[in-house]
mmCIF file of C-alpha atoms and ligand atoms in Angstrom:
data_model
loop_
_atom_site.group_PDB
_atom_site.id
_atom_site.type_symbol
_atom_site.label_atom_id
_atom_site.label_comp_id
_atom_site.label_asym_id
_atom_site.label_seq_id
_atom_site.Cartn_x
_atom_site.Cartn_y
_atom_site.Cartn_z
ATOM 1 C CA MET A 193 7.106 -3.242 18.896
ATOM 2 C CA LYS A 194 9.112 -0.584 17.126
ATOM 3 C CA ILE A 195 7.236 0.192 13.927
ATOM 4 C CA LEU A 196 8.547 2.093 10.919
ATOM 5 C CA VAL A 197 5.732 4.028 9.241
ATOM 6 C CA THR A 198 6.498 5.362 5.766
ATOM 7 C CA GLY A 199 4.237 8.243 4.741
ATOM 8 C CA GLY A 200 3.588 8.806 8.434
ATOM 9 C CA THR A 201 3.077 12.567 8.145
ATOM 10 C CA GLY A 202 0.290 12.055 5.567
ATOM 11 C CA TYR A 203 -3.442 11.775 6.111
ATOM 12 C CA ILE A 204 -3.898 8.080 6.917
ATOM 13 C CA GLY A 205 -0.327 7.681 8.159
ATOM 14 C CA SER A 206 -0.635 10.365 10.864
ATOM 15 C CA HIS A 207 -3.845 8.822 12.231
ATOM 16 C CA THR A 208 -2.186 5.403 12.232
ATOM 17 C CA VAL A 209 0.905 6.699 14.050
ATOM 18 C CA LEU A 210 -1.450 7.907 16.774
ATOM 19 C CA SER A 211 -3.271 4.540 16.936
ATOM 20 C CA LEU A 212 0.052 2.694 17.125
ATOM 21 C CA GLN A 213 1.314 4.925 19.933
ATOM 22 C CA GLU A 214 -1.962 4.501 21.793
ATOM 23 C CA ALA A 215 -1.532 0.731 21.440
ATOM 24 C CA GLY A 216 1.882 1.064 23.137
ATOM 25 C CA HIS A 217 4.193 0.837 20.122
ATOM 26 C CA ASP A 218 7.219 3.040 19.402
ATOM 27 C CA VAL A 219 7.103 4.696 15.989
ATOM 28 C CA VAL A 220 9.741 5.819 13.494
ATOM 29 C CA VAL A 221 8.469 7.839 10.517
ATOM 30 C CA ILE A 222 9.964 8.236 7.055
ATOM 31 C CA ASP A 223 8.408 10.855 4.764
ATOM 32 C CA ASN A 224 9.794 13.223 2.125
ATOM 33 C CA LEU A 225 6.958 15.726 2.811
ATOM 34 C CA VAL A 226 6.013 15.861 -0.887
ATOM 35 C CA ASN A 227 2.334 15.861 0.091
ATOM 36 C CA SER A 228 2.335 16.540 3.828
ATOM 37 C CA SER A 229 3.709 18.621 6.661
ATOM 38 C CA GLU A 230 5.731 17.723 9.740
ATOM 39 C CA GLU A 231 3.183 19.717 11.737
ATOM 40 C CA SER A 232 0.930 16.635 11.657
ATOM 41 C CA LEU A 233 3.468 14.697 13.732
ATOM 42 C CA ARG A 234 3.821 17.535 16.245
ATOM 43 C CA ARG A 235 0.074 17.371 16.761
ATOM 44 C CA VAL A 236 0.056 13.579 16.966
ATOM 45 C CA ALA A 237 2.649 13.883 19.746
ATOM 46 C CA GLU A 238 0.425 16.401 21.504
ATOM 47 C CA LEU A 239 -2.466 13.895 21.390
ATOM 48 C CA SER A 240 -0.521 10.764 22.346
ATOM 49 C CA GLY A 241 2.053 12.274 24.678
ATOM 50 C CA LYS A 242 4.727 10.346 22.728
ATOM 51 C CA GLU A 243 7.175 11.615 20.105
ATOM 52 C CA ALA A 244 7.694 9.661 16.903
ATOM 53 C CA GLU A 245 11.242 9.708 15.498
ATOM 54 C CA PHE A 246 11.102 11.539 12.149
ATOM 55 C CA HIS A 247 13.353 11.130 9.087
ATOM 56 C CA ASN A 248 12.886 13.411 6.082
ATOM 57 C CA VAL A 249 13.883 10.755 3.577
ATOM 58 C CA ASP A 250 12.793 9.944 0.036
ATOM 59 C CA LEU A 251 12.244 6.204 -0.417
ATOM 60 C CA VAL A 252 13.762 6.333 -3.886
ATOM 61 C CA ASP A 253 17.090 7.046 -2.122
ATOM 62 C CA GLU A 254 18.019 3.530 -1.044
ATOM 63 C CA ALA A 255 21.170 4.585 0.842
ATOM 64 C CA ALA A 256 19.146 7.020 2.959
ATOM 65 C CA VAL A 257 16.597 4.307 3.758
ATOM 66 C CA GLU A 258 19.457 1.990 4.697
ATOM 67 C CA GLN A 259 20.726 4.587 7.179
ATOM 68 C CA VAL A 260 17.362 4.752 8.913
ATOM 69 C CA PHE A 261 17.372 0.977 9.433
ATOM 70 C CA ALA A 262 20.994 0.716 10.593
ATOM 71 C CA GLY A 263 20.955 -0.137 14.272
ATOM 72 C CA ALA A 264 17.368 1.090 14.692
ATOM 73 C CA GLY A 265 15.892 -2.198 15.904
ATOM 74 C CA ILE A 266 12.798 -1.972 13.734
ATOM 75 C CA ASP A 267 10.362 -4.894 14.125
ATOM 76 C CA ALA A 268 7.816 -4.183 11.397
ATOM 77 C CA VAL A 269 6.932 -1.692 8.656
ATOM 78 C CA ILE A 270 3.653 -0.074 7.623
ATOM 79 C CA HIS A 271 4.084 1.395 4.158
ATOM 80 C CA PHE A 272 1.816 4.338 3.264
ATOM 81 C CA ALA A 273 4.288 6.450 1.296
ATOM 82 C CA GLY A 274 3.263 6.916 -2.296
ATOM 83 C CA LEU A 275 1.648 9.262 -4.776
ATOM 84 C CA LYS A 276 -2.115 8.827 -5.013
ATOM 85 C CA ALA A 277 -3.804 11.202 -7.462
ATOM 86 C CA VAL A 278 -5.494 9.140 -10.168
ATOM 87 C CA GLY A 279 -5.781 11.963 -12.746
ATOM 88 C CA GLU A 280 -2.154 13.010 -12.299
ATOM 89 C CA SER A 281 -1.071 9.382 -12.719
ATOM 90 C CA VAL A 282 -2.786 9.295 -16.122
ATOM 91 C CA ARG A 283 -0.921 12.459 -17.204
ATOM 92 C CA GLU A 284 2.414 11.535 -15.631
ATOM 93 C CA PRO A 285 2.618 7.745 -15.444
ATOM 94 C CA LEU A 286 6.422 7.601 -15.149
ATOM 95 C CA LYS A 287 6.347 9.768 -12.044
ATOM 96 C CA TYR A 288 3.939 7.288 -10.445
ATOM 97 C CA TYR A 289 5.677 4.086 -11.523
ATOM 98 C CA TYR A 290 9.050 5.466 -10.456
ATOM 99 C CA ASN A 291 7.993 6.839 -7.085
ATOM 100 C CA ASN A 292 5.656 4.057 -6.000
ATOM 101 C CA LEU A 293 7.492 1.030 -7.400
ATOM 102 C CA VAL A 294 11.117 2.075 -6.844
ATOM 103 C CA GLY A 295 10.267 3.433 -3.390
ATOM 104 C CA THR A 296 8.652 0.136 -2.408
ATOM 105 C CA LEU A 297 11.405 -2.030 -3.929
ATOM 106 C CA ASN A 298 14.086 -0.072 -2.072
ATOM 107 C CA LEU A 299 12.173 -0.405 1.164
ATOM 108 C CA ILE A 300 11.667 -4.171 0.994
ATOM 109 C CA ARG A 301 15.244 -4.800 -0.138
ATOM 110 C CA VAL A 302 16.557 -2.829 2.831
ATOM 111 C CA MET A 303 14.128 -4.634 5.147
ATOM 112 C CA ASP A 304 15.357 -7.991 3.877
ATOM 113 C CA ARG A 305 18.981 -7.053 4.520
ATOM 114 C CA HIS A 306 18.073 -6.060 8.075
ATOM 115 C CA ASP A 307 15.980 -9.179 8.758
ATOM 116 C CA VAL A 308 12.785 -7.150 9.114
ATOM 117 C CA ARG A 309 10.042 -9.116 7.323
ATOM 118 C CA SER A 310 6.713 -8.000 8.742
ATOM 119 C CA PHE A 311 5.061 -5.653 6.273
ATOM 120 C CA VAL A 312 1.686 -3.940 5.966
ATOM 121 C CA PHE A 313 0.969 -2.333 2.599
ATOM 122 C CA SER A 314 -1.587 0.380 1.665
ATOM 123 C CA SER A 315 -3.411 -0.987 -1.325
ATOM 124 C CA SER A 316 -6.695 0.283 -2.681
ATOM 125 C CA ALA A 317 -10.131 -0.857 -3.796
ATOM 126 C CA THR A 318 -9.105 0.567 -7.154
ATOM 127 C CA VAL A 319 -7.254 -2.741 -7.839
ATOM 128 C CA TYR A 320 -10.636 -4.442 -8.399
ATOM 129 C CA GLY A 321 -10.969 -2.486 -11.640
ATOM 130 C CA GLU A 322 -14.159 -2.193 -13.639
ATOM 131 C CA HIS A 323 -15.185 -5.781 -14.362
ATOM 132 C CA ASN A 324 -15.810 -7.304 -10.947
ATOM 133 C CA PRO A 325 -19.316 -7.627 -9.510
ATOM 134 C CA ILE A 326 -20.040 -5.815 -6.225
ATOM 135 C CA PRO A 327 -19.431 -6.251 -3.393
ATOM 136 C CA TYR A 328 -15.721 -6.823 -3.935
ATOM 137 C CA VAL A 329 -14.264 -9.961 -2.352
ATOM 138 C CA GLU A 330 -10.533 -10.487 -1.762
ATOM 139 C CA LYS A 331 -10.323 -13.644 -3.869
ATOM 140 C CA MET A 332 -11.485 -11.868 -7.061
ATOM 141 C CA GLU A 333 -9.073 -11.400 -9.976
ATOM 142 C CA ILE A 334 -7.691 -7.880 -9.816
ATOM 143 C CA GLY A 335 -7.009 -5.485 -12.696
ATOM 144 C CA ALA A 336 -6.771 -1.743 -12.160
ATOM 145 C CA ASN A 337 -7.766 0.702 -14.897
ATOM 146 C CA ASN A 338 -5.364 3.618 -14.286
ATOM 147 C CA PRO A 339 -1.602 3.979 -13.680
ATOM 148 C CA TYR A 340 -2.005 4.798 -9.976
ATOM 149 C CA GLY A 341 -4.112 1.683 -9.484
ATOM 150 C CA ARG A 342 -1.650 -0.379 -11.493
ATOM 151 C CA THR A 343 1.189 0.651 -9.173
ATOM 152 C CA LYS A 344 -0.902 -0.810 -6.323
ATOM 153 C CA GLU A 345 -1.627 -3.974 -8.283
ATOM 154 C CA GLN A 346 2.021 -4.401 -9.318
ATOM 155 C CA ILE A 347 3.247 -3.896 -5.766
ATOM 156 C CA GLU A 348 0.694 -6.477 -4.584
ATOM 157 C CA ASP A 349 2.135 -8.890 -7.200
ATOM 158 C CA ILE A 350 5.722 -8.216 -6.112
ATOM 159 C CA LEU A 351 4.841 -8.794 -2.467
ATOM 160 C CA SER A 352 2.869 -11.959 -3.278
ATOM 161 C CA ASP A 353 5.839 -13.374 -5.209
ATOM 162 C CA LEU A 354 8.159 -12.441 -2.362
ATOM 163 C CA GLY A 355 5.932 -14.125 0.239
ATOM 164 C CA ASP A 356 5.626 -17.247 -1.929
ATOM 165 C CA ALA A 357 9.387 -17.430 -2.473
ATOM 166 C CA ASP A 358 10.467 -16.804 1.090
ATOM 167 C CA PRO A 359 8.309 -18.098 3.949
ATOM 168 C CA ARG A 360 10.017 -15.767 6.418
ATOM 169 C CA TRP A 361 7.886 -12.845 5.177
ATOM 170 C CA HIS A 362 4.697 -11.765 6.957
ATOM 171 C CA ILE A 363 2.723 -9.534 4.575
ATOM 172 C CA ALA A 364 -0.665 -7.815 4.783
ATOM 173 C CA LEU A 365 -2.161 -6.196 1.679
ATOM 174 C CA LEU A 366 -4.875 -3.812 2.857
ATOM 175 C CA ARG A 367 -7.349 -2.648 0.234
ATOM 176 C CA TYR A 368 -8.874 0.584 1.484
ATOM 177 C CA PHE A 369 -12.220 1.812 0.303
ATOM 178 C CA ASN A 370 -12.929 5.566 0.655
ATOM 179 C CA PRO A 371 -11.249 7.029 3.755
ATOM 180 C CA VAL A 372 -12.775 10.225 5.165
ATOM 181 C CA GLY A 373 -13.111 11.988 8.510
ATOM 182 C CA ALA A 374 -10.498 13.090 11.005
ATOM 183 C CA HIS A 375 -9.472 12.557 14.599
ATOM 184 C CA PRO A 376 -12.387 13.808 16.783
ATOM 185 C CA SER A 377 -10.077 16.356 18.462
ATOM 186 C CA GLY A 378 -10.012 18.347 15.210
ATOM 187 C CA ARG A 379 -6.195 18.591 15.518
ATOM 188 C CA ILE A 380 -5.215 16.240 12.670
ATOM 189 C CA GLY A 381 -6.959 15.592 9.375
ATOM 190 C CA GLU A 382 -6.704 15.556 5.603
ATOM 191 C CA ASP A 383 -4.880 18.535 4.098
ATOM 192 C CA PRO A 384 -4.922 18.224 0.295
ATOM 193 C CA GLN A 385 -2.655 20.509 -1.714
ATOM 194 C CA GLY A 386 -4.379 22.408 -4.527
ATOM 195 C CA ILE A 387 -7.842 21.460 -5.723
ATOM 196 C CA PRO A 388 -9.062 18.402 -3.809
ATOM 197 C CA ASN A 389 -9.635 15.323 -5.988
ATOM 198 C CA ASN A 390 -11.831 13.536 -3.495
ATOM 199 C CA LEU A 391 -15.415 14.212 -2.536
ATOM 200 C CA VAL A 392 -15.363 14.994 1.180
ATOM 201 C CA PRO A 393 -12.296 17.295 1.163
ATOM 202 C CA PHE A 394 -13.952 19.223 -1.668
ATOM 203 C CA ILE A 395 -17.259 19.545 0.212
ATOM 204 C CA ALA A 396 -15.325 20.652 3.320
ATOM 205 C CA GLN A 397 -13.556 23.425 1.380
ATOM 206 C CA VAL A 398 -16.890 24.646 0.001
ATOM 207 C CA ALA A 399 -18.346 24.635 3.512
ATOM 208 C CA VAL A 400 -15.430 26.671 4.883
ATOM 209 C CA GLY A 401 -15.673 29.202 2.046
ATOM 210 C CA ARG A 402 -12.556 28.259 0.069
ATOM 211 C CA ARG A 403 -14.591 27.090 -2.964
ATOM 212 C CA GLU A 404 -17.850 28.237 -4.444
ATOM 213 C CA LYS A 405 -19.778 25.011 -4.892
ATOM 214 C CA LEU A 406 -19.492 21.268 -5.196
ATOM 215 C CA MET A 407 -19.661 19.795 -8.685
ATOM 216 C CA VAL A 408 -21.483 16.472 -8.426
ATOM 217 C CA PHE A 409 -20.009 14.365 -11.200
ATOM 218 C CA GLY A 410 -23.049 12.774 -12.826
ATOM 219 C CA GLY A 411 -26.661 12.552 -11.704
ATOM 220 C CA ASP A 412 -27.879 9.974 -14.210
ATOM 221 C CA TYR A 413 -26.225 6.765 -12.996
ATOM 222 C CA ASP A 414 -28.335 3.659 -12.488
ATOM 223 C CA THR A 415 -28.377 4.124 -8.706
ATOM 224 C CA PRO A 416 -31.215 5.091 -6.321
ATOM 225 C CA ASP A 417 -30.624 8.864 -6.576
ATOM 226 C CA GLY A 418 -28.596 8.869 -9.811
ATOM 227 C CA THR A 419 -25.243 9.652 -8.118
ATOM 228 C CA CYS A 420 -22.394 7.168 -7.537
ATOM 229 C CA LEU A 421 -22.215 4.878 -4.516
ATOM 230 C CA ARG A 422 -18.993 4.411 -2.537
ATOM 231 C CA ASP A 423 -17.984 2.675 0.687
ATOM 232 C CA TYR A 424 -16.807 5.478 3.008
ATOM 233 C CA ILE A 425 -14.688 4.525 6.014
ATOM 234 C CA HIS A 426 -13.689 6.736 8.947
ATOM 235 C CA VAL A 427 -9.920 7.257 9.003
ATOM 236 C CA GLU A 428 -9.807 6.239 12.682
ATOM 237 C CA ASP A 429 -11.438 2.890 11.878
ATOM 238 C CA LEU A 430 -8.942 2.526 9.048
ATOM 239 C CA ALA A 431 -6.032 3.271 11.393
ATOM 240 C CA GLU A 432 -7.300 0.643 13.848
ATOM 241 C CA GLY A 433 -7.473 -1.826 10.947
ATOM 242 C CA HIS A 434 -3.699 -1.415 10.532
ATOM 243 C CA VAL A 435 -3.032 -2.161 14.178
ATOM 244 C CA ALA A 436 -5.211 -5.296 13.899
ATOM 245 C CA ALA A 437 -3.510 -6.425 10.681
ATOM 246 C CA LEU A 438 -0.080 -5.855 12.160
ATOM 247 C CA ASN A 439 -0.923 -7.935 15.242
ATOM 248 C CA TYR A 440 -2.210 -10.712 12.995
ATOM 249 C CA VAL A 441 0.736 -10.902 10.606
ATOM 250 C CA ALA A 442 3.330 -10.459 13.342
ATOM 251 C CA GLY A 443 2.403 -13.962 14.477
ATOM 252 C CA ARG A 444 1.957 -15.611 11.057
ATOM 253 C CA ALA A 445 4.089 -15.915 7.949
ATOM 254 C CA GLY A 446 2.398 -15.626 4.567
ATOM 255 C CA VAL A 447 0.626 -13.092 2.372
ATOM 256 C CA PHE A 448 -2.833 -11.941 3.485
ATOM 257 C CA ARG A 449 -5.333 -9.675 1.710
ATOM 258 C CA TRP A 450 -8.085 -7.764 3.439
ATOM 259 C CA ASN A 451 -10.650 -5.222 2.336
ATOM 260 C CA LEU A 452 -10.956 -2.372 4.812
ATOM 261 C CA GLY A 453 -14.419 -0.976 4.243
ATOM 262 C CA SER A 454 -17.813 -0.902 5.898
ATOM 263 C CA GLY A 455 -19.655 -3.129 3.443
ATOM 264 C CA ARG A 456 -22.182 -0.358 2.692
ATOM 265 C CA GLY A 457 -22.508 2.093 -0.165
ATOM 266 C CA SER A 458 -23.512 5.764 0.218
ATOM 267 C CA SER A 459 -24.357 8.107 -2.637
ATOM 268 C CA VAL A 460 -22.688 11.440 -3.316
ATOM 269 C CA LEU A 461 -25.901 13.246 -2.373
ATOM 270 C CA GLU A 462 -26.236 11.252 0.871
ATOM 271 C CA VAL A 463 -22.712 12.291 1.866
ATOM 272 C CA LEU A 464 -23.503 15.887 0.972
ATOM 273 C CA ARG A 465 -26.644 15.774 3.186
ATOM 274 C CA SER A 466 -24.633 14.335 6.096
ATOM 275 C CA PHE A 467 -22.065 17.107 5.727
ATOM 276 C CA GLU A 468 -24.810 19.740 5.634
ATOM 277 C CA LYS A 469 -26.169 18.296 8.884
ATOM 278 C CA ALA A 470 -22.730 18.612 10.466
ATOM 279 C CA VAL A 471 -22.331 22.215 9.300
ATOM 280 C CA GLY A 472 -25.945 23.174 10.010
ATOM 281 C CA GLU A 473 -26.270 24.989 6.688
ATOM 282 C CA PRO A 474 -26.961 24.090 3.062
ATOM 283 C CA ILE A 475 -23.890 23.554 0.854
ATOM 284 C CA PRO A 476 -24.155 24.839 -2.719
ATOM 285 C CA TYR A 477 -23.800 22.203 -5.436
ATOM 286 C CA GLU A 478 -24.473 21.588 -9.075
ATOM 287 C CA ILE A 479 -24.902 18.317 -10.929
ATOM 288 C CA THR A 480 -22.464 18.284 -13.842
ATOM 289 C CA GLU A 481 -20.955 15.818 -16.335
ATOM 290 C CA ARG A 482 -19.759 12.389 -15.255
ATOM 291 C CA ARG A 483 -16.029 12.185 -14.411
ATOM 292 C CA ALA A 484 -14.062 9.933 -16.770
ATOM 293 C CA GLY A 485 -13.179 6.586 -15.219
ATOM 294 C CA ASP A 486 -15.740 6.727 -12.365
ATOM 295 C CA LEU A 487 -17.644 3.527 -11.632
ATOM 296 C CA PRO A 488 -21.343 3.820 -10.742
ATOM 297 C CA ALA A 489 -21.060 1.869 -7.502
ATOM 298 C CA PHE A 490 -18.721 -0.261 -5.418
ATOM 299 C CA TRP A 491 -18.365 -1.344 -1.837
ATOM 300 C CA ALA A 492 -16.478 -3.938 0.165
ATOM 301 C CA ASP A 493 -17.372 -7.388 1.283
ATOM 302 C CA ALA A 494 -15.968 -6.791 4.759
ATOM 303 C CA ALA A 495 -16.404 -10.353 6.089
ATOM 304 C CA SER A 496 -12.741 -11.483 5.930
ATOM 305 C CA ALA A 497 -11.364 -8.658 8.045
ATOM 306 C CA LEU A 498 -14.027 -9.376 10.649
ATOM 307 C CA ALA A 499 -13.406 -13.139 10.632
ATOM 308 C CA ASP A 500 -9.586 -12.960 10.671
ATOM 309 C CA LEU A 501 -8.840 -9.714 12.496
ATOM 310 C CA GLY A 502 -11.988 -9.232 14.564
ATOM 311 C CA TRP A 503 -12.049 -5.790 12.953
ATOM 312 C CA SER A 504 -15.023 -3.940 11.516
ATOM 313 C CA THR A 505 -15.952 -0.297 11.082
ATOM 314 C CA THR A 506 -17.621 1.440 14.011
ATOM 315 C CA LYS A 507 -18.384 4.924 12.683
ATOM 316 C CA THR A 508 -21.211 6.224 10.509
ATOM 317 C CA VAL A 509 -21.051 8.615 7.570
ATOM 318 C CA ASP A 510 -22.610 11.268 9.859
ATOM 319 C CA GLN A 511 -19.699 10.861 12.293
ATOM 320 C CA MET A 512 -17.170 10.988 9.447
ATOM 321 C CA CYS A 513 -18.673 14.291 8.290
ATOM 322 C CA GLU A 514 -18.869 15.755 11.811
ATOM 323 C CA ASP A 515 -15.202 14.943 12.452
ATOM 324 C CA HIS A 516 -14.073 16.065 9.010
ATOM 325 C CA TRP A 517 -15.939 19.337 9.494
ATOM 326 C CA ARG A 518 -14.465 19.962 12.971
ATOM 327 C CA TRP A 519 -10.971 19.582 11.499
ATOM 328 C CA GLN A 520 -11.729 21.845 8.499
ATOM 329 C CA LYS A 521 -13.509 24.509 10.574
ATOM 330 C CA ASN A 522 -10.676 24.689 13.112
ATOM 331 C CA ASN A 523 -7.987 24.596 10.390
ATOM 332 C CA PRO A 524 -9.462 26.360 7.356
ATOM 333 C CA GLN A 525 -6.090 26.312 5.563
ATOM 334 C CA GLY A 526 -5.113 22.864 6.874
ATOM 335 C CA TYR A 527 -1.768 22.680 8.682
ATOM 336 C CA ALA A 528 -0.814 26.074 7.248
ATOM 337 C CA SER A 529 -3.607 27.714 9.309
HETATM 338 P P1 LIG B 86 -0.967 11.211 1.723
HETATM 339 O O1 LIG B 86 -0.494 11.811 0.463
HETATM 340 O O2 LIG B 86 -1.558 12.093 2.746
HETATM 341 O O3 LIG B 86 0.216 10.361 2.387
HETATM 342 C C1 LIG B 86 1.237 9.750 1.623
HETATM 343 C C2 LIG B 86 2.559 10.239 2.184
HETATM 344 O O4 LIG B 86 3.630 9.637 1.446
HETATM 345 C C3 LIG B 86 2.737 11.755 2.083
HETATM 346 O O5 LIG B 86 3.011 12.262 3.374
HETATM 347 C C4 LIG B 86 3.922 11.929 1.122
HETATM 348 O O6 LIG B 86 4.685 13.060 1.464
HETATM 349 C C5 LIG B 86 4.662 10.619 1.302
HETATM 350 N N1 LIG B 86 5.475 10.178 0.167
HETATM 351 C C6 LIG B 86 5.117 10.045 -1.139
HETATM 352 N N2 LIG B 86 6.150 9.603 -1.863
HETATM 353 C C7 LIG B 86 7.202 9.428 -1.021
HETATM 354 C C8 LIG B 86 8.534 8.982 -1.178
HETATM 355 N N3 LIG B 86 9.047 8.652 -2.364
HETATM 356 N N4 LIG B 86 9.338 8.936 -0.075
HETATM 357 C C9 LIG B 86 8.862 9.283 1.132
HETATM 358 N N5 LIG B 86 7.607 9.726 1.347
HETATM 359 C C10 LIG B 86 6.790 9.793 0.274
HETATM 360 O O7 LIG B 86 -2.005 10.049 1.316
HETATM 361 P P2 LIG B 86 -2.957 9.155 2.213
HETATM 362 O O8 LIG B 86 -4.351 9.469 1.821
HETATM 363 O O9 LIG B 86 -2.568 9.219 3.632
HETATM 364 O O10 LIG B 86 -2.629 7.736 1.620
HETATM 365 C C11 LIG B 86 -1.684 6.853 2.200
HETATM 366 C C12 LIG B 86 -1.576 5.603 1.356
HETATM 367 O O11 LIG B 86 -2.857 4.999 1.231
HETATM 368 C C13 LIG B 86 -1.093 5.869 -0.069
HETATM 369 O O12 LIG B 86 -0.241 4.814 -0.448
HETATM 370 C C14 LIG B 86 -2.367 5.827 -0.882
HETATM 371 O O13 LIG B 86 -2.142 5.444 -2.199
HETATM 372 C C15 LIG B 86 -3.172 4.786 -0.128
HETATM 373 N N6 LIG B 86 -4.620 4.921 -0.323
HETATM 374 C C16 LIG B 86 -5.225 6.112 -0.039
HETATM 375 C C17 LIG B 86 -6.594 6.250 -0.258
HETATM 376 C C18 LIG B 86 -7.288 7.577 0.001
HETATM 377 O O14 LIG B 86 -8.388 7.790 -0.514
HETATM 378 N N7 LIG B 86 -6.725 8.486 0.808
HETATM 379 C C19 LIG B 86 -7.337 5.172 -0.732
HETATM 380 C C20 LIG B 86 -6.691 3.966 -0.982
HETATM 381 C C21 LIG B 86 -5.319 3.857 -0.761
HETATM 382 N N1 LIG B 87 -17.198 13.323 -6.645
HETATM 383 C C1 LIG B 87 -17.954 14.416 -7.024
HETATM 384 N N2 LIG B 87 -17.385 15.659 -6.980
HETATM 385 C C2 LIG B 87 -16.094 15.862 -6.573
HETATM 386 C C3 LIG B 87 -15.331 14.734 -6.185
HETATM 387 C C4 LIG B 87 -15.913 13.486 -6.249
HETATM 388 O O1 LIG B 87 -19.111 14.268 -7.404
HETATM 389 O O2 LIG B 87 -15.633 17.008 -6.575
HETATM 390 C C5 LIG B 87 -17.812 11.984 -6.674
HETATM 391 C C6 LIG B 87 -17.109 11.037 -7.617
HETATM 392 O O3 LIG B 87 -17.647 11.163 -8.908
HETATM 393 C C7 LIG B 87 -17.422 9.697 -6.966
HETATM 394 C C8 LIG B 87 -17.491 10.010 -5.484
HETATM 395 O O4 LIG B 87 -17.699 11.420 -5.390
HETATM 396 O O5 LIG B 87 -18.686 9.273 -7.381
HETATM 397 C C9 LIG B 87 -16.219 9.647 -4.735
HETATM 398 O O6 LIG B 87 -15.113 10.229 -5.418
HETATM 399 P P1 LIG B 87 -13.649 10.291 -4.821
HETATM 400 O O7 LIG B 87 -12.790 10.971 -5.810
HETATM 401 O O8 LIG B 87 -13.696 10.836 -3.440
HETATM 402 O O9 LIG B 87 -13.247 8.761 -4.672
HETATM 403 P P2 LIG B 87 -13.253 7.574 -5.761
HETATM 404 O O10 LIG B 87 -14.189 6.533 -5.288
HETATM 405 O O11 LIG B 87 -13.409 8.116 -7.110
HETATM 406 O O12 LIG B 87 -11.832 6.952 -5.626
HETATM 407 C C10 LIG B 87 -10.710 7.622 -6.132
HETATM 408 C C11 LIG B 87 -9.980 6.706 -7.073
HETATM 409 C C12 LIG B 87 -9.449 5.507 -6.371
HETATM 410 C C13 LIG B 87 -8.617 5.939 -5.237
HETATM 411 C C14 LIG B 87 -9.406 6.834 -4.352
HETATM 412 C C15 LIG B 87 -8.585 7.355 -3.255
HETATM 413 O O13 LIG B 87 -10.847 6.297 -8.098
HETATM 414 O O14 LIG B 87 -8.683 4.753 -7.246
HETATM 415 O O15 LIG B 87 -9.915 7.952 -5.085
HETATM 416 O O16 LIG B 87 -7.585 8.187 -3.698
HETATM 417 F F1 LIG B 87 -8.180 4.848 -4.547
#
């Protein structure tokens, strides 16, 4: 198939472009490079031996999106493009609602006009909000507790309504848990701009000497070691989950929801210990105040993805840390190195 990947120069997108090319698909990428670099695609091409067609386009520009589709022969779309920093979304909600909602609406309207109706969407475990019991199951009522999460929930609602109204649509809503790691080559990986929001990129920057120490947000939670539990998933497993979901929906109309997680929780300190093992040295840290909005623990019920897609995670937290570290060590300043 010829697959359009929005956000394809980003962290998860670049790994998925590689997985798609390895599965024999042709890839077209749209990205406005607001949080990524085209260098990722050059390196993906180096790894796969295949070039993806790249368009520096902002999804809020509907006419530009239209031009990409015109005569391109696209069969399906995987939609990663969006802004994703929870704290920033609280401070600048309009930026998030505008970018994520308008970008997605433009994309699906253009798809509809071009008779392209197979769609895989990057949702997030954050849609489960704070009131659901763990593990999270796809049939639970959703309700995010921050603007970023609400853009995901609202887009899920829009796509569900669309699928219900028009049976020609084939839609997968993929709820990711906590993606970490990098391609084992160390050539592509996560390259956050500014201070990393997420745990493993922060640890990696401490390990490589860019930051002094890790702040562990809270050591007094009601968990085995007092730090929060999360369901970490290797980005390569996540990328393979997209290929599996795409194969599934390509043959079936409807709206499908899958958690992409391992079904296991790891604590902040367990992840830190795994990363120290990968580096071979202790990593300085300090236990500080809890971070506002953090939940003590959540992980996926991963049974549906296994039953429907035959997909499950294959890589351990140790492997995620080894691969993340190889990428960081070889590229201390990310793609700017
Ligand atoms: P990323 O920032 O590396 O990738 C997103 C890409 O989208 C970037 O390359 C950015 O330049 C591009 N983009 C943003 N707005 C755009 C627009 N208007 N037009 C064109 N391109 C635009 O992030 P990622 O970690 O690869 O995440 C990919 C998707 O997965 C996002 O939708 C994110 O919300 C979702 N997600 C990520 C995580 C995570 O922890 N990384 C967890 C759950 C869900
Ligand atoms: N953590 C630290 N120190 C840090 C960063 C994180 O102790 O410097 C802790 C957090 O408190 C949390 C765990 O590490 O207990 C994981 O935190 P992340 O920020 O990596 O990930 P979250 O589970 O908090 O998920 C967040 C948002 C989600 C979003 C996801 C991906 O809450 O909505 O990031 O962007 F989907």
